[in-house]
Tab-separated table of C-alpha atoms in Angstrom:
chain	number	residue	atom	x	y	z
A	29	UNK	CA	-3.871	-11.615	0.764
A	30	UNK	CA	-5.351	-10.561	-2.520
A	31	UNK	CA	-3.812	-11.861	-5.714
A	32	UNK	CA	-4.410	-11.931	-9.451
A	33	UNK	CA	-3.317	-14.669	-11.815
A	34	UNK	CA	-3.411	-14.293	-15.551
A	35	UNK	CA	-2.239	-16.447	-18.392
A	36	UNK	CA	1.338	-16.110	-19.491
A	37	UNK	CA	2.229	-14.739	-22.843
A	38	UNK	CA	3.163	-13.909	-25.361
A	39	UNK	CA	-0.031	-14.662	-27.182
A	40	UNK	CA	0.440	-14.451	-30.925
A	41	UNK	CA	-2.510	-14.469	-33.257
A	42	UNK	CA	-3.542	-13.321	-36.677
A	43	UNK	CA	-5.657	-10.287	-37.430
A	44	UNK	CA	-9.403	-10.932	-37.053
A	45	UNK	CA	-8.805	-13.892	-34.727
A	46	UNK	CA	-10.643	-14.333	-31.427
A	47	UNK	CA	-8.729	-13.328	-28.322
A	48	UNK	CA	-9.178	-14.644	-24.801
A	49	UNK	CA	-6.933	-13.806	-21.873
A	50	UNK	CA	-7.750	-15.690	-18.692
A	51	UNK	CA	-7.692	-13.946	-15.331
A	52	UNK	CA	-8.575	-15.347	-11.924
A	53	UNK	CA	-8.351	-13.698	-8.561
A	54	UNK	CA	-8.389	-14.291	-4.842
A	55	UNK	CA	-9.721	-11.653	-2.506
A	56	UNK	CA	-11.073	-11.456	0.992
A	57	UNK	CA	-13.878	-9.050	0.151
A	58	UNK	CA	-15.811	-8.056	-2.947
A	59	UNK	CA	-13.280	-6.335	-5.139
A	60	UNK	CA	-13.654	-4.259	-8.241
A	61	UNK	CA	-11.954	-5.818	-11.252
A	62	UNK	CA	-10.094	-4.115	-14.063
A	63	UNK	CA	-8.295	-4.681	-17.304
A	64	UNK	CA	-5.528	-2.251	-18.151
A	65	UNK	CA	-3.647	-2.078	-21.450
A	66	UNK	CA	-0.137	-0.815	-22.054
A	67	UNK	CA	0.840	0.081	-25.591
A	68	UNK	CA	4.565	0.285	-26.381
A	69	UNK	CA	6.151	3.357	-24.833
A	70	UNK	CA	2.969	4.452	-23.092
A	71	UNK	CA	1.504	4.292	-19.609
A	72	UNK	CA	-1.139	1.840	-18.509
A	73	UNK	CA	-4.630	2.808	-19.620
A	74	UNK	CA	-7.871	1.566	-18.155
A	75	UNK	CA	-9.554	-0.654	-20.730
A	76	UNK	CA	-12.639	-1.715	-18.803
A	77	UNK	CA	-13.854	-2.474	-15.331
A	78	UNK	CA	-16.603	-4.196	-13.369
A	79	UNK	CA	-17.514	-3.409	-9.815
A	80	UNK	CA	-19.841	-6.245	-8.822
A	81	UNK	CA	-20.697	-9.827	-9.656
A	82	UNK	CA	-22.213	-10.455	-13.102
A	83	UNK	CA	-21.274	-6.972	-14.301
A	84	UNK	CA	-19.876	-6.883	-17.805
A	85	UNK	CA	-17.272	-4.299	-18.676
A	86	UNK	CA	-16.781	-3.410	-22.323
A	87	UNK	CA	-14.735	-1.009	-24.381
A	88	UNK	CA	-13.219	-0.902	-27.874
A	89	UNK	CA	-14.704	-4.309	-28.686
A	90	UNK	CA	-13.232	-5.929	-25.578
A	91	UNK	CA	-15.477	-7.508	-22.952
A	92	UNK	CA	-15.035	-9.131	-19.552
A	93	UNK	CA	-17.637	-10.446	-17.136
A	94	UNK	CA	-17.185	-10.493	-13.358
A	95	UNK	CA	-17.783	-14.130	-12.361
A	96	UNK	CA	-17.883	-14.433	-8.598
A	97	UNK	CA	-18.585	-18.170	-8.627
A	98	UNK	CA	-15.405	-18.894	-10.570
A	99	UNK	CA	-13.489	-15.828	-9.316
A	100	UNK	CA	-12.670	-14.947	-12.885
A	101	UNK	CA	-12.611	-11.925	-15.163
A	102	UNK	CA	-11.533	-13.210	-18.562
A	103	UNK	CA	-10.908	-10.692	-21.332
A	104	UNK	CA	-12.314	-11.385	-24.803
A	105	UNK	CA	-12.397	-9.740	-28.177
A	106	UNK	CA	-14.062	-11.238	-31.188
A	107	UNK	CA	-11.822	-9.876	-33.926
A	108	UNK	CA	-8.443	-8.420	-33.078
A	109	UNK	CA	-6.519	-5.870	-35.069
A	110	UNK	CA	-2.793	-5.230	-35.354
A	111	UNK	CA	-3.362	-2.106	-33.256
A	112	UNK	CA	-4.452	-4.329	-30.343
A	113	UNK	CA	-0.875	-5.502	-29.914
A	114	UNK	CA	0.001	-4.524	-26.356
A	115	UNK	CA	0.462	-5.865	-22.844
A	116	UNK	CA	-2.777	-6.488	-20.957
A	117	UNK	CA	-2.967	-6.423	-17.158
A	118	UNK	CA	-5.753	-7.793	-15.025
A	119	UNK	CA	-6.105	-6.043	-11.667
A	120	UNK	CA	-8.311	-5.783	-8.632
A	121	UNK	CA	-9.021	-3.184	-6.009
A	122	UNK	CA	-10.780	-3.667	-2.735
A	123	UNK	CA	-12.305	-0.227	-3.227
A	124	UNK	CA	-12.548	1.070	-6.790
A	125	UNK	CA	-10.239	2.425	-9.451
A	126	UNK	CA	-9.339	5.245	-7.129
A	127	UNK	CA	-7.663	2.916	-4.661
A	128	UNK	CA	-4.708	0.569	-4.451
A	129	UNK	CA	-4.473	-1.897	-7.303
A	130	UNK	CA	-3.245	-5.489	-7.211
A	131	UNK	CA	-1.999	-6.486	-10.649
A	132	UNK	CA	-1.505	-9.721	-12.510
A	133	UNK	CA	1.792	-10.306	-14.294
A	134	UNK	CA	0.568	-9.038	-17.625
A	135	UNK	CA	0.034	-10.830	-20.923
A	136	UNK	CA	1.699	-9.656	-24.075
A	137	UNK	CA	-0.474	-9.926	-27.155
A	138	UNK	CA	1.023	-9.790	-30.633
A	139	UNK	CA	-1.332	-9.530	-33.574
A	140	UNK	CA	0.128	-10.168	-37.011
A	141	UNK	CA	-1.357	-8.983	-40.300
B	12	UNK	CA	-7.034	14.853	-20.499
B	13	UNK	CA	-5.714	13.113	-17.364
B	14	UNK	CA	-2.120	12.778	-18.499
B	15	UNK	CA	0.689	11.715	-16.197
B	16	UNK	CA	4.332	12.096	-17.139
B	17	UNK	CA	7.506	10.699	-15.648
B	18	UNK	CA	11.042	11.942	-15.896
B	19	UNK	CA	13.458	10.578	-16.769
B	20	UNK	CA	12.205	7.743	-18.932
B	21	UNK	CA	15.405	5.851	-18.258
B	22	UNK	CA	18.456	6.365	-16.082
B	23	UNK	CA	21.728	4.550	-15.501
B	24	UNK	CA	23.680	5.230	-12.343
B	25	UNK	CA	26.590	3.873	-10.362
B	26	UNK	CA	26.112	1.819	-7.234
B	27	UNK	CA	25.962	3.986	-4.133
B	28	UNK	CA	24.527	7.052	-5.801
B	29	UNK	CA	21.000	8.439	-5.421
B	30	UNK	CA	18.487	8.844	-8.205
B	31	UNK	CA	15.374	11.009	-8.286
B	32	UNK	CA	12.356	10.165	-10.441
B	33	UNK	CA	9.621	12.712	-11.020
B	34	UNK	CA	5.943	12.054	-11.580
B	35	UNK	CA	3.748	14.898	-12.785
B	36	UNK	CA	0.038	15.207	-13.444
B	37	UNK	CA	-0.111	17.542	-16.438
B	38	UNK	CA	-3.747	18.545	-16.625
B	39	UNK	CA	-5.293	17.759	-13.267
B	40	UNK	CA	-4.522	18.076	-9.604
B	41	UNK	CA	-3.401	14.802	-8.114
B	42	UNK	CA	-4.449	14.470	-4.505
B	43	UNK	CA	-2.956	10.985	-4.362
B	44	UNK	CA	-0.089	9.386	-6.222
B	45	UNK	CA	0.988	5.772	-6.186
B	46	UNK	CA	4.431	4.361	-6.905
B	47	UNK	CA	4.778	0.880	-8.362
B	48	UNK	CA	7.757	-1.273	-9.178
B	49	UNK	CA	7.791	-3.842	-11.954
B	50	UNK	CA	10.315	-6.622	-12.407
B	51	UNK	CA	10.705	-8.284	-15.808
B	52	UNK	CA	7.728	-10.476	-16.645
B	53	UNK	CA	6.207	-9.837	-13.227
B	54	UNK	CA	3.376	-7.859	-11.777
B	55	UNK	CA	3.435	-4.233	-10.876
B	56	UNK	CA	3.912	-4.137	-7.129
B	57	UNK	CA	2.687	-1.171	-5.143
B	58	UNK	CA	5.493	0.431	-3.177
B	59	UNK	CA	3.787	3.378	-1.546
B	60	UNK	CA	0.880	5.774	-1.594
B	61	UNK	CA	1.468	9.487	-1.221
B	62	UNK	CA	-1.094	12.127	-0.463
B	63	UNK	CA	-0.287	15.749	-1.176
B	64	UNK	CA	1.171	17.459	1.842
B	65	UNK	CA	1.514	14.395	4.032
B	66	UNK	CA	3.912	11.534	4.548
B	67	UNK	CA	3.784	8.586	2.213
B	68	UNK	CA	2.332	5.268	3.313
B	69	UNK	CA	4.654	2.410	2.420
B	70	UNK	CA	3.663	-1.162	1.689
B	71	UNK	CA	4.997	-3.921	3.858
B	72	UNK	CA	8.575	-4.812	3.000
B	73	UNK	CA	9.400	-1.512	1.275
B	74	UNK	CA	12.246	0.374	2.939
B	75	UNK	CA	11.070	3.913	3.516
B	76	UNK	CA	14.589	5.174	4.132
B	77	UNK	CA	15.731	3.803	0.822
B	78	UNK	CA	12.791	4.888	-1.302
B	79	UNK	CA	12.051	8.463	-0.317
B	80	UNK	CA	8.772	9.827	-1.590
B	81	UNK	CA	7.807	13.475	-1.583
B	82	UNK	CA	4.447	14.820	-2.722
B	83	UNK	CA	4.942	18.501	-2.150
B	84	UNK	CA	2.429	19.826	-4.657
B	85	UNK	CA	-0.778	18.754	-6.325
B	86	UNK	CA	1.022	18.083	-9.594
B	87	UNK	CA	4.343	16.603	-8.553
B	88	UNK	CA	5.565	13.595	-6.618
B	89	UNK	CA	9.163	12.419	-6.520
B	90	UNK	CA	10.715	9.063	-5.723
B	91	UNK	CA	14.349	9.121	-4.673
B	92	UNK	CA	16.231	5.850	-4.605
B	93	UNK	CA	19.008	6.449	-2.105
B	94	UNK	CA	22.331	4.630	-2.191
B	95	UNK	CA	21.168	2.611	-5.142
B	96	UNK	CA	22.422	-0.928	-5.672
B	97	UNK	CA	22.100	-3.291	-8.635
B	98	UNK	CA	19.148	-5.054	-7.001
B	99	UNK	CA	17.251	-1.756	-7.189
B	100	UNK	CA	17.357	-1.940	-10.975
B	101	UNK	CA	13.766	-2.076	-12.107
B	102	UNK	CA	10.939	-0.323	-13.913
B	103	UNK	CA	9.258	2.279	-11.692
B	104	UNK	CA	5.760	3.435	-12.541
B	105	UNK	CA	3.668	6.132	-10.921
B	106	UNK	CA	-0.045	6.738	-11.082
B	107	UNK	CA	-2.203	9.593	-9.929
B	108	UNK	CA	-5.782	10.231	-8.989
B	109	UNK	CA	-7.595	13.472	-8.346
B	110	UNK	CA	-10.986	14.721	-7.282
B	111	UNK	CA	-11.735	16.265	-10.672
B	112	UNK	CA	-11.033	13.150	-12.681
B	113	UNK	CA	-12.465	9.669	-12.310
B	114	UNK	CA	-10.035	6.847	-11.924
B	115	UNK	CA	-6.320	6.326	-11.607
B	116	UNK	CA	-3.959	7.416	-14.406
B	117	UNK	CA	-0.525	5.998	-15.048
B	118	UNK	CA	2.766	7.446	-16.152
B	119	UNK	CA	4.862	5.717	-18.836
B	120	UNK	CA	7.417	4.449	-16.340
B	121	UNK	CA	11.131	4.962	-15.639
B	122	UNK	CA	13.729	2.292	-16.301
B	123	UNK	CA	16.456	2.392	-13.633
B	124	UNK	CA	19.689	0.492	-14.150
B	125	UNK	CA	22.253	0.492	-11.368
B	126	UNK	CA	25.742	-0.596	-12.359
């Protein structure tokens, strides 16, 4: 079945550092890929998505590229802020963001001043 | 817009009792709601999908008689954990989608602790 694997956290880094969170997936078809973010005390929010190979999703300075050849969807941000401290979830859907989601375990990111 | 709430945010109950968790879409009509369960440091796992006015579809391995889901209106779905036991302690999260909004929107979750 489908699965998503992402790097374990917590990831601790200083403000303005470069952030990468690795995510790989296995799927039988051609899934859509997502990154969700959960800030403390809040629900998961869609951060970005990509629906086909080589698509790049971007939002709030974050980027991720759908790499079919490596079955990856790594999240990157060039310069993090304290406000980026949150838990980040990689997910896939065999349909789109309207359908069932398969999540990775989540990666906690802590950004210090 | 597209806000989903859950109530309660946390609940503690005794073993053998039943607990109801509500999921509401506050500013849109949710034709479909999903219920997820999250164990500490693990993925969110989909438990069931509920469409307004029809029976929920449960994922393999989820006991439908234990986790009762009702989606009686376009803004409310409930999850009732019947005869709860300590192993049911978990973080339960709902999400909702509707025809007027793009995407799937998540509630903040409910922490259930069964003593």
